[in-house]
Amino acid sequence: MPLEALIFDVDGTLAETEELHRQAFNEAFHAFGLDWVWPRDLYRELLGVTGGRERILHYIDHYAPAGGAAARAKVSEMHADKTVRYVKLIRAGDVAPRPGVRRLIAEAHDAGLRLAIATTTRPGNVEALLGAMIGREALSWFSVIAAGDIVPAKKPARDIYDYALRELDCAASACVAFEDSANGVRAARQAGLAVVATPSFFLSADDVSESASVLSDLGEPGRPARHLAGWRFAKGYVDLAGLRSMLDEANEIKRKTSTGGSPREDAAAR
Ligand code: XBP
Ligand code: MG
């Protein structure tokens, strides 16, 4: 099945944004009169819970911080405040895309492939990041932005990928997903997608072994990515030719083993 679309996770995959999320959470806690601080080590642990609102609730439930009971009632307000702060940090800061991201997105757009986003973060955060990172026009390159509460269950549930595939009207076997975390890879794999994983700073120890290829980043001509597991890209960086070959192999393995595909995808692959 020919490659039709690329589906990108956002945080950690397009850019190393989690440090700015962490900063925004801490600023919001302070603004709400709480003495909570999420240091990096704790934040790494908390990232196991996807979704900022869910992460705060998990923190209240499992770490019983002072003021937790009262804060629970204000969690939506506090998370909205965190979102405003995060967008400000993104717009003010110098957030750079991870190596190869801008190049691959441009190559896919120029080749007429469809582009989609599948993320747990808020839609406004995605728009701010794409705008700051690639430019406002890049937003129109994405035909589907699947984000936040648009589905009831966040990653590692497959829902956000199922939603993106439905909106794209694509079979999973015609798409490749890009992820940085175990939760993200699990979600994409459950939806039947082949995945390229580029583990991010906070999640470098995550198990992403279900991915078709694991790399340090997407690489650039003259600045090859470090190969960590699975499919090797001949040029040392991820490009459409390499992705097509990787997808062919992933679909062939799936056909032989007949596992891992959704009924819709299996039907489309026949
Ligand atoms: C990463 C996340 C997000 C952000 C916070 O999402 O887990 O929850 O840390 O974002 P992904 P919000 O890698 O799927 O993009 O506070 O907006 O939920
Ligand atoms: Mg991510």
PDB file of C-alpha atoms and ligand atoms in Angstrom:
ATOM      1  CA  MET A   1       0.000   0.000   0.000  1.00  0.00           C
ATOM      2  CA  PRO A   2       1.586   3.379  -0.999  1.00  0.00           C
ATOM      3  CA  LEU A   3       2.484   5.904   1.668  1.00  0.00           C
ATOM      4  CA  GLU A   4      -0.315   8.490   1.905  1.00  0.00           C
ATOM      5  CA  ALA A   5       0.133  10.341   5.182  1.00  0.00           C
ATOM      6  CA  LEU A   6       2.483  11.119   8.048  1.00  0.00           C
ATOM      7  CA  ILE A   7       1.061  11.513  11.554  1.00  0.00           C
ATOM      8  CA  PHE A   8       3.138  13.406  14.102  1.00  0.00           C
ATOM      9  CA  ASP A   9       3.006  13.432  17.864  1.00  0.00           C
ATOM     10  CA  VAL A  10       3.856  16.901  19.207  1.00  0.00           C
ATOM     11  CA  ASP A  11       5.583  17.167  22.579  1.00  0.00           C
ATOM     12  CA  GLY A  12       9.025  15.595  22.514  1.00  0.00           C
ATOM     13  CA  THR A  13       8.655  14.593  18.853  1.00  0.00           C
ATOM     14  CA  LEU A  14       8.417  17.881  16.943  1.00  0.00           C
ATOM     15  CA  ALA A  15      10.447  19.713  19.586  1.00  0.00           C
ATOM     16  CA  GLU A  16      11.741  19.314  23.130  1.00  0.00           C
ATOM     17  CA  THR A  17       8.799  21.145  24.665  1.00  0.00           C
ATOM     18  CA  GLU A  18       8.408  19.352  27.989  1.00  0.00           C
ATOM     19  CA  GLU A  19      10.803  21.662  29.808  1.00  0.00           C
ATOM     20  CA  LEU A  20       8.510  24.578  28.873  1.00  0.00           C
ATOM     21  CA  HIS A  21       5.438  22.601  29.951  1.00  0.00           C
ATOM     22  CA  ARG A  22       7.171  21.929  33.280  1.00  0.00           C
ATOM     23  CA  GLN A  23       7.964  25.619  33.699  1.00  0.00           C
ATOM     24  CA  ALA A  24       4.343  26.572  32.880  1.00  0.00           C
ATOM     25  CA  PHE A  25       2.975  24.076  35.426  1.00  0.00           C
ATOM     26  CA  ASN A  26       5.273  25.476  38.131  1.00  0.00           C
ATOM     27  CA  GLU A  27       4.324  29.076  37.275  1.00  0.00           C
ATOM     28  CA  ALA A  28       0.627  28.175  37.450  1.00  0.00           C
ATOM     29  CA  PHE A  29       1.036  26.496  40.843  1.00  0.00           C
ATOM     30  CA  HIS A  30       2.730  29.634  42.143  1.00  0.00           C
ATOM     31  CA  ALA A  31       0.010  31.881  40.696  1.00  0.00           C
ATOM     32  CA  PHE A  32      -2.612  29.801  42.493  1.00  0.00           C
ATOM     33  CA  GLY A  33      -0.818  30.285  45.828  1.00  0.00           C
ATOM     34  CA  LEU A  34       0.537  26.738  46.005  1.00  0.00           C
ATOM     35  CA  ASP A  35       4.100  25.977  47.043  1.00  0.00           C
ATOM     36  CA  TRP A  36       4.264  22.977  44.688  1.00  0.00           C
ATOM     37  CA  VAL A  37       7.324  22.672  42.485  1.00  0.00           C
ATOM     38  CA  TRP A  38       7.865  19.901  39.943  1.00  0.00           C
ATOM     39  CA  PRO A  39      11.614  19.320  39.638  1.00  0.00           C
ATOM     40  CA  ARG A  40      12.935  17.480  36.563  1.00  0.00           C
ATOM     41  CA  ASP A  41      13.199  14.031  38.162  1.00  0.00           C
ATOM     42  CA  LEU A  42       9.643  14.146  39.415  1.00  0.00           C
ATOM     43  CA  TYR A  43       8.410  15.544  36.090  1.00  0.00           C
ATOM     44  CA  ARG A  44      10.005  12.621  34.240  1.00  0.00           C
ATOM     45  CA  GLU A  45       7.940  10.291  36.421  1.00  0.00           C
ATOM     46  CA  LEU A  46       4.781  12.370  36.050  1.00  0.00           C
ATOM     47  CA  LEU A  47       5.094  12.268  32.250  1.00  0.00           C
ATOM     48  CA  GLY A  48       3.863   8.669  32.510  1.00  0.00           C
ATOM     49  CA  VAL A  49       0.440  10.315  32.856  1.00  0.00           C
ATOM     50  CA  THR A  50      -0.548  11.975  29.578  1.00  0.00           C
ATOM     51  CA  GLY A  51      -2.558  15.188  29.614  1.00  0.00           C
ATOM     52  CA  GLY A  52      -1.708  18.111  31.860  1.00  0.00           C
ATOM     53  CA  ARG A  53      -5.004  18.164  33.758  1.00  0.00           C
ATOM     54  CA  GLU A  54      -4.779  14.419  34.372  1.00  0.00           C
ATOM     55  CA  ARG A  55      -1.142  14.869  35.470  1.00  0.00           C
ATOM     56  CA  ILE A  56      -2.108  17.429  38.130  1.00  0.00           C
ATOM     57  CA  LEU A  57      -4.875  15.152  39.440  1.00  0.00           C
ATOM     58  CA  HIS A  58      -2.461  12.219  39.548  1.00  0.00           C
ATOM     59  CA  TYR A  59      -0.007  14.368  41.507  1.00  0.00           C
ATOM     60  CA  ILE A  60      -2.697  15.320  44.041  1.00  0.00           C
ATOM     61  CA  ASP A  61      -3.792  11.678  44.415  1.00  0.00           C
ATOM     62  CA  HIS A  62      -0.350  10.095  44.664  1.00  0.00           C
ATOM     63  CA  TYR A  63       1.824  12.748  46.291  1.00  0.00           C
ATOM     64  CA  ALA A  64      -0.793  14.341  48.600  1.00  0.00           C
ATOM     65  CA  PRO A  65       0.754  17.825  48.406  1.00  0.00           C
ATOM     66  CA  ALA A  66      -0.355  20.572  50.811  1.00  0.00           C
ATOM     67  CA  GLY A  67      -3.491  22.268  49.474  1.00  0.00           C
ATOM     68  CA  GLY A  68      -4.334  19.286  47.278  1.00  0.00           C
ATOM     69  CA  ALA A  69      -7.990  18.957  48.285  1.00  0.00           C
ATOM     70  CA  ALA A  70      -8.757  22.622  47.564  1.00  0.00           C
ATOM     71  CA  ALA A  71      -6.696  22.574  44.366  1.00  0.00           C
ATOM     72  CA  ARG A  72      -8.678  19.603  43.048  1.00  0.00           C
ATOM     73  CA  ALA A  73     -11.766  21.807  42.776  1.00  0.00           C
ATOM     74  CA  LYS A  74      -9.778  24.333  40.735  1.00  0.00           C
ATOM     75  CA  VAL A  75      -7.876  21.902  38.550  1.00  0.00           C
ATOM     76  CA  SER A  76      -9.503  22.930  35.256  1.00  0.00           C
ATOM     77  CA  GLU A  77      -8.928  26.619  36.005  1.00  0.00           C
ATOM     78  CA  MET A  78      -5.334  25.908  36.996  1.00  0.00           C
ATOM     79  CA  HIS A  79      -4.704  23.877  33.849  1.00  0.00           C
ATOM     80  CA  ALA A  80      -6.213  26.636  31.680  1.00  0.00           C
ATOM     81  CA  ASP A  81      -3.837  29.087  33.361  1.00  0.00           C
ATOM     82  CA  LYS A  82      -0.915  26.719  32.678  1.00  0.00           C
ATOM     83  CA  THR A  83      -1.935  26.597  29.000  1.00  0.00           C
ATOM     84  CA  VAL A  84      -1.895  30.408  28.697  1.00  0.00           C
ATOM     85  CA  ARG A  85       1.553  30.480  30.298  1.00  0.00           C
ATOM     86  CA  TYR A  86       2.870  27.691  28.061  1.00  0.00           C
ATOM     87  CA  VAL A  87       1.691  29.453  24.882  1.00  0.00           C
ATOM     88  CA  LYS A  88       3.418  32.649  26.065  1.00  0.00           C
ATOM     89  CA  LEU A  89       6.649  30.729  26.688  1.00  0.00           C
ATOM     90  CA  ILE A  90       6.459  29.129  23.237  1.00  0.00           C
ATOM     91  CA  ARG A  91       5.812  32.491  21.515  1.00  0.00           C
ATOM     92  CA  ALA A  92       8.553  34.260  23.482  1.00  0.00           C
ATOM     93  CA  GLY A  93      11.106  31.490  23.394  1.00  0.00           C
ATOM     94  CA  ASP A  94      13.381  30.209  20.773  1.00  0.00           C
ATOM     95  CA  VAL A  95      11.860  26.774  20.373  1.00  0.00           C
ATOM     96  CA  ALA A  96      13.682  24.828  17.710  1.00  0.00           C
ATOM     97  CA  PRO A  97      12.293  21.793  15.927  1.00  0.00           C
ATOM     98  CA  ARG A  98      14.228  18.573  16.536  1.00  0.00           C
ATOM     99  CA  PRO A  99      16.697  17.678  13.750  1.00  0.00           C
ATOM    100  CA  GLY A 100      15.006  16.642  10.520  1.00  0.00           C
ATOM    101  CA  VAL A 101      11.478  17.644  11.549  1.00  0.00           C
ATOM    102  CA  ARG A 102      11.151  20.785   9.433  1.00  0.00           C
ATOM    103  CA  ARG A 103      12.868  19.118   6.451  1.00  0.00           C
ATOM    104  CA  LEU A 104      10.668  15.994   6.512  1.00  0.00           C
ATOM    105  CA  ILE A 105       7.435  17.973   6.942  1.00  0.00           C
ATOM    106  CA  ALA A 106       8.390  20.193   3.979  1.00  0.00           C
ATOM    107  CA  GLU A 107       9.354  17.165   1.857  1.00  0.00           C
ATOM    108  CA  ALA A 108       6.029  15.460   2.606  1.00  0.00           C
ATOM    109  CA  HIS A 109       4.061  18.628   1.884  1.00  0.00           C
ATOM    110  CA  ASP A 110       5.893  19.193  -1.420  1.00  0.00           C
ATOM    111  CA  ALA A 111       5.276  15.555  -2.419  1.00  0.00           C
ATOM    112  CA  GLY A 112       1.529  15.945  -1.835  1.00  0.00           C
ATOM    113  CA  LEU A 113       1.361  13.599   1.152  1.00  0.00           C
ATOM    114  CA  ARG A 114      -1.125  14.421   3.843  1.00  0.00           C
ATOM    115  CA  LEU A 115       0.027  15.541   7.264  1.00  0.00           C
ATOM    116  CA  ALA A 116      -1.709  15.060  10.587  1.00  0.00           C
ATOM    117  CA  ILE A 117      -1.112  15.650  14.280  1.00  0.00           C
ATOM    118  CA  ALA A 118      -2.075  13.177  17.018  1.00  0.00           C
ATOM    119  CA  THR A 119      -1.337  14.546  20.470  1.00  0.00           C
ATOM    120  CA  THR A 120      -2.640  14.687  24.018  1.00  0.00           C
ATOM    121  CA  THR A 121      -1.811  18.373  24.424  1.00  0.00           C
ATOM    122  CA  ARG A 122      -4.312  21.227  23.861  1.00  0.00           C
ATOM    123  CA  PRO A 123      -5.022  22.327  20.256  1.00  0.00           C
ATOM    124  CA  GLY A 124      -3.923  25.917  21.051  1.00  0.00           C
ATOM    125  CA  ASN A 125      -0.515  24.617  22.131  1.00  0.00           C
ATOM    126  CA  VAL A 126      -0.101  22.815  18.793  1.00  0.00           C
ATOM    127  CA  GLU A 127      -0.972  25.929  16.802  1.00  0.00           C
ATOM    128  CA  ALA A 128       1.432  28.056  18.842  1.00  0.00           C
ATOM    129  CA  LEU A 129       4.244  25.535  18.447  1.00  0.00           C
ATOM    130  CA  LEU A 130       3.824  24.973  14.698  1.00  0.00           C
ATOM    131  CA  GLY A 131       3.523  28.707  14.155  1.00  0.00           C
ATOM    132  CA  ALA A 132       6.658  29.489  16.182  1.00  0.00           C
ATOM    133  CA  MET A 133       8.646  26.579  14.800  1.00  0.00           C
ATOM    134  CA  ILE A 134       7.823  26.474  11.104  1.00  0.00           C
ATOM    135  CA  GLY A 135       5.654  29.537  10.466  1.00  0.00           C
ATOM    136  CA  ARG A 136       1.908  30.240  10.366  1.00  0.00           C
ATOM    137  CA  GLU A 137       1.586  28.824   6.836  1.00  0.00           C
ATOM    138  CA  ALA A 138       2.670  25.392   8.135  1.00  0.00           C
ATOM    139  CA  LEU A 139      -0.628  25.099  10.008  1.00  0.00           C
ATOM    140  CA  SER A 140      -2.516  24.829   6.716  1.00  0.00           C
ATOM    141  CA  TRP A 141      -0.244  21.961   5.651  1.00  0.00           C
ATOM    142  CA  PHE A 142      -1.849  19.769   8.316  1.00  0.00           C
ATOM    143  CA  SER A 143      -5.224  18.505   7.174  1.00  0.00           C
ATOM    144  CA  VAL A 144      -5.993  16.957  10.585  1.00  0.00           C
ATOM    145  CA  ILE A 145      -5.077  18.249  14.024  1.00  0.00           C
ATOM    146  CA  ALA A 146      -6.221  15.643  16.535  1.00  0.00           C
ATOM    147  CA  ALA A 147      -5.486  17.069  19.977  1.00  0.00           C
ATOM    148  CA  GLY A 148      -6.422  17.051  23.650  1.00  0.00           C
ATOM    149  CA  ASP A 149      -9.952  16.191  24.715  1.00  0.00           C
ATOM    150  CA  ILE A 150     -11.256  15.524  21.202  1.00  0.00           C
ATOM    151  CA  VAL A 151     -11.293  11.830  22.206  1.00  0.00           C
ATOM    152  CA  PRO A 152     -12.338  10.521  25.618  1.00  0.00           C
ATOM    153  CA  ALA A 153      -9.187   8.466  26.353  1.00  0.00           C
ATOM    154  CA  LYS A 154      -5.686   9.895  25.925  1.00  0.00           C
ATOM    155  CA  LYS A 155      -2.546   7.930  24.951  1.00  0.00           C
ATOM    156  CA  PRO A 156      -1.642   5.089  25.571  1.00  0.00           C
ATOM    157  CA  ALA A 157      -5.230   4.496  24.369  1.00  0.00           C
ATOM    158  CA  ARG A 158      -5.386   4.222  20.580  1.00  0.00           C
ATOM    159  CA  ASP A 159      -8.303   6.661  20.319  1.00  0.00           C
ATOM    160  CA  ILE A 160      -6.423   9.737  19.089  1.00  0.00           C
ATOM    161  CA  TYR A 161      -4.787   7.735  16.274  1.00  0.00           C
ATOM    162  CA  ASP A 162      -8.076   6.097  15.325  1.00  0.00           C
ATOM    163  CA  TYR A 163      -9.598   9.581  15.188  1.00  0.00           C
ATOM    164  CA  ALA A 164      -6.758  10.928  13.014  1.00  0.00           C
ATOM    165  CA  LEU A 165      -7.020   7.961  10.622  1.00  0.00           C
ATOM    166  CA  ARG A 166     -10.790   8.422  10.324  1.00  0.00           C
ATOM    167  CA  GLU A 167     -10.415  12.137   9.593  1.00  0.00           C
ATOM    168  CA  LEU A 168      -7.646  11.442   7.067  1.00  0.00           C
ATOM    169  CA  ASP A 169      -9.775   8.625   5.627  1.00  0.00           C
ATOM    170  CA  CYS A 170      -6.599   6.544   5.435  1.00  0.00           C
ATOM    171  CA  ALA A 171      -5.873   2.929   6.261  1.00  0.00           C
ATOM    172  CA  ALA A 172      -3.248   2.548   8.993  1.00  0.00           C
ATOM    173  CA  SER A 173      -1.116   0.543   6.557  1.00  0.00           C
ATOM    174  CA  ALA A 174      -0.755   3.662   4.356  1.00  0.00           C
ATOM    175  CA  CYS A 175       0.528   5.911   7.138  1.00  0.00           C
ATOM    176  CA  VAL A 176       3.553   6.284   9.400  1.00  0.00           C
ATOM    177  CA  ALA A 177       3.425   7.722  12.932  1.00  0.00           C
ATOM    178  CA  PHE A 178       6.241   9.624  14.662  1.00  0.00           C
ATOM    179  CA  GLU A 179       6.528   9.368  18.438  1.00  0.00           C
ATOM    180  CA  ASP A 180       8.938   9.926  21.319  1.00  0.00           C
ATOM    181  CA  SER A 181       7.333   8.025  24.211  1.00  0.00           C
ATOM    182  CA  ALA A 182       6.237   4.537  25.252  1.00  0.00           C
ATOM    183  CA  ASN A 183       2.660   5.796  25.706  1.00  0.00           C
ATOM    184  CA  GLY A 184       2.649   7.292  22.228  1.00  0.00           C
ATOM    185  CA  VAL A 185       4.162   4.231  20.560  1.00  0.00           C
ATOM    186  CA  ARG A 186       1.643   1.971  22.301  1.00  0.00           C
ATOM    187  CA  ALA A 187      -1.255   4.154  21.110  1.00  0.00           C
ATOM    188  CA  ALA A 188      -0.027   4.201  17.497  1.00  0.00           C
ATOM    189  CA  ARG A 189       0.736   0.465  17.420  1.00  0.00           C
ATOM    190  CA  GLN A 190      -2.685  -0.389  18.814  1.00  0.00           C
ATOM    191  CA  ALA A 191      -4.166   1.615  15.954  1.00  0.00           C
ATOM    192  CA  GLY A 192      -2.109  -0.576  13.587  1.00  0.00           C
ATOM    193  CA  LEU A 193       0.452   2.051  12.566  1.00  0.00           C
ATOM    194  CA  ALA A 194       4.140   1.617  11.788  1.00  0.00           C
ATOM    195  CA  VAL A 195       6.116   3.969  14.024  1.00  0.00           C
ATOM    196  CA  VAL A 196       9.395   5.848  13.831  1.00  0.00           C
ATOM    197  CA  ALA A 197      10.436   6.603  17.425  1.00  0.00           C
ATOM    198  CA  THR A 198      12.853   9.382  18.360  1.00  0.00           C
ATOM    199  CA  PRO A 199      13.035   9.241  22.179  1.00  0.00           C
ATOM    200  CA  SER A 200      13.089  12.689  23.756  1.00  0.00           C
ATOM    201  CA  PHE A 201      15.122  14.182  26.602  1.00  0.00           C
ATOM    202  CA  PHE A 202      12.744  13.289  29.452  1.00  0.00           C
ATOM    203  CA  LEU A 203      11.689   9.938  28.002  1.00  0.00           C
ATOM    204  CA  SER A 204      15.020   8.560  26.796  1.00  0.00           C
ATOM    205  CA  ALA A 205      14.557   5.394  28.913  1.00  0.00           C
ATOM    206  CA  ASP A 206      11.033   4.649  27.616  1.00  0.00           C
ATOM    207  CA  ASP A 207      10.356   1.287  25.990  1.00  0.00           C
ATOM    208  CA  VAL A 208       9.677   2.092  22.337  1.00  0.00           C
ATOM    209  CA  SER A 209      10.697  -1.358  21.052  1.00  0.00           C
ATOM    210  CA  GLU A 210       7.410  -1.912  19.227  1.00  0.00           C
ATOM    211  CA  SER A 211       8.497   0.751  16.716  1.00  0.00           C
ATOM    212  CA  ALA A 212       9.589  -0.115  13.181  1.00  0.00           C
ATOM    213  CA  SER A 213      12.617   2.142  13.630  1.00  0.00           C
ATOM    214  CA  VAL A 214      14.196   3.828  16.651  1.00  0.00           C
ATOM    215  CA  LEU A 215      16.583   6.735  16.024  1.00  0.00           C
ATOM    216  CA  SER A 216      18.210   9.510  18.023  1.00  0.00           C
ATOM    217  CA  ASP A 217      16.308  11.994  15.801  1.00  0.00           C
ATOM    218  CA  LEU A 218      15.174  12.230  12.177  1.00  0.00           C
ATOM    219  CA  GLY A 219      18.641  13.308  11.031  1.00  0.00           C
ATOM    220  CA  GLU A 220      19.731  15.710   8.323  1.00  0.00           C
ATOM    221  CA  PRO A 221      21.903  15.383   5.220  1.00  0.00           C
ATOM    222  CA  GLY A 222      25.446  15.657   6.562  1.00  0.00           C
ATOM    223  CA  ARG A 223      24.231  15.116  10.137  1.00  0.00           C
ATOM    224  CA  PRO A 224      23.059  11.503  10.322  1.00  0.00           C
ATOM    225  CA  ALA A 225      20.753  10.261  13.059  1.00  0.00           C
ATOM    226  CA  ARG A 226      22.076   7.621  15.453  1.00  0.00           C
ATOM    227  CA  HIS A 227      20.446   4.283  14.699  1.00  0.00           C
ATOM    228  CA  LEU A 228      19.116   2.669  17.903  1.00  0.00           C
ATOM    229  CA  ALA A 229      16.957  -0.253  16.706  1.00  0.00           C
ATOM    230  CA  GLY A 230      14.900  -1.616  13.822  1.00  0.00           C
ATOM    231  CA  TRP A 231      14.799  -0.216  10.277  1.00  0.00           C
ATOM    232  CA  ARG A 232      17.950   1.558   9.088  1.00  0.00           C
ATOM    233  CA  PHE A 233      17.501   4.553   6.788  1.00  0.00           C
ATOM    234  CA  ALA A 234      20.059   4.163   3.996  1.00  0.00           C
ATOM    235  CA  LYS A 235      20.975   7.846   3.844  1.00  0.00           C
ATOM    236  CA  GLY A 236      21.368   8.165   7.614  1.00  0.00           C
ATOM    237  CA  TYR A 237      18.334  10.443   7.835  1.00  0.00           C
ATOM    238  CA  VAL A 238      14.582   9.910   7.503  1.00  0.00           C
ATOM    239  CA  ASP A 239      13.221  10.793   4.073  1.00  0.00           C
ATOM    240  CA  LEU A 240      10.162   9.718   2.072  1.00  0.00           C
ATOM    241  CA  ALA A 241      12.029   7.074   0.058  1.00  0.00           C
ATOM    242  CA  GLY A 242      13.267   5.454   3.265  1.00  0.00           C
ATOM    243  CA  LEU A 243       9.829   5.675   4.873  1.00  0.00           C
ATOM    244  CA  ARG A 244       8.222   3.971   1.849  1.00  0.00           C
ATOM    245  CA  SER A 245      10.679   1.067   2.084  1.00  0.00           C
ATOM    246  CA  MET A 246      10.209   0.829   5.861  1.00  0.00           C
ATOM    247  CA  LEU A 247       6.435   0.794   5.480  1.00  0.00           C
ATOM    248  CA  ASP A 248       6.567  -1.901   2.787  1.00  0.00           C
ATOM    249  CA  GLU A 249       8.615  -4.082   5.093  1.00  0.00           C
ATOM    250  CA  ALA A 250       6.363  -3.403   8.108  1.00  0.00           C
ATOM    251  CA  ASN A 251       3.265  -4.275   6.062  1.00  0.00           C
ATOM    252  CA  GLU A 252       4.921  -7.431   4.767  1.00  0.00           C
ATOM    253  CA  ILE A 253       5.787  -8.551   8.311  1.00  0.00           C
ATOM    254  CA  LYS A 254       2.233  -7.792   9.385  1.00  0.00           C
ATOM    255  CA  ARG A 255       0.810  -9.750   6.451  1.00  0.00           C
ATOM    256  CA  LYS A 256       2.972 -12.753   7.347  1.00  0.00           C
ATOM    257  CA  THR A 257       2.199 -12.696  11.036  1.00  0.00           C
ATOM    258  CA  SER A 258      -1.380 -11.363  10.673  1.00  0.00           C
ATOM    259  CA  THR A 259      -1.151  -9.547  14.010  1.00  0.00           C
ATOM    260  CA  GLY A 260      -1.366  -5.995  15.200  1.00  0.00           C
ATOM    261  CA  GLY A 261      -3.815  -4.599  12.644  1.00  0.00           C
ATOM    262  CA  SER A 262      -7.236  -3.172  13.205  1.00  0.00           C
ATOM    263  CA  PRO A 263     -10.096  -4.877  11.301  1.00  0.00           C
ATOM    264  CA  ARG A 264     -10.454  -1.780   9.087  1.00  0.00           C
ATOM    265  CA  GLU A 265      -6.762  -1.776   8.293  1.00  0.00           C
ATOM    266  CA  ASP A 266      -6.609  -5.501   7.658  1.00  0.00           C
ATOM    267  CA  ALA A 267      -9.472  -5.154   5.212  1.00  0.00           C
ATOM    268  CA  ALA A 268      -7.726  -2.266   3.468  1.00  0.00           C
ATOM    269  CA  ALA A 269      -4.441  -4.191   3.257  1.00  0.00           C
ATOM    270  CA  ARG A 270      -6.048  -7.127   1.433  1.00  0.00           C
TER     271      ARG A 270
HETATM  272  C1  XBP B   1       2.592  15.107  25.858  1.00  0.00           C
HETATM  273  C2  XBP B   1       1.824  15.280  27.062  1.00  0.00           C
HETATM  274  C3  XBP B   1       1.113  16.548  27.308  1.00  0.00           C
HETATM  275  C4  XBP B   1       1.964  17.720  27.766  1.00  0.00           C
HETATM  276  C5  XBP B   1       1.103  18.706  28.468  1.00  0.00           C
HETATM  277  O1  XBP B   1       1.717  15.001  24.790  1.00  0.00           O
HETATM  278  O2  XBP B   1       1.710  14.363  27.843  1.00  0.00           O
HETATM  279  O3  XBP B   1       0.204  16.240  28.318  1.00  0.00           O
HETATM  280  O4  XBP B   1       2.962  17.300  28.673  1.00  0.00           O
HETATM  281  O5  XBP B   1       0.102  19.155  27.664  1.00  0.00           O
HETATM  282  P1  XBP B   1       2.156  14.474  23.307  1.00  0.00           P
HETATM  283  P2  XBP B   1      -1.316  19.681  28.235  1.00  0.00           P
HETATM  284  O6  XBP B   1       3.522  13.902  23.401  1.00  0.00           O
HETATM  285  O7  XBP B   1       1.084  13.468  22.954  1.00  0.00           O
HETATM  286  O8  XBP B   1       2.091  15.669  22.416  1.00  0.00           O
HETATM  287  O9  XBP B   1      -1.047  20.368  29.554  1.00  0.00           O
HETATM  288  O10 XBP B   1      -1.824  20.625  27.185  1.00  0.00           O
HETATM  289  O11 XBP B   1      -2.211  18.488  28.406  1.00  0.00           O
HETATM  290 MG    MG B   2       5.269  12.985  22.843  1.00  0.00          MG
END
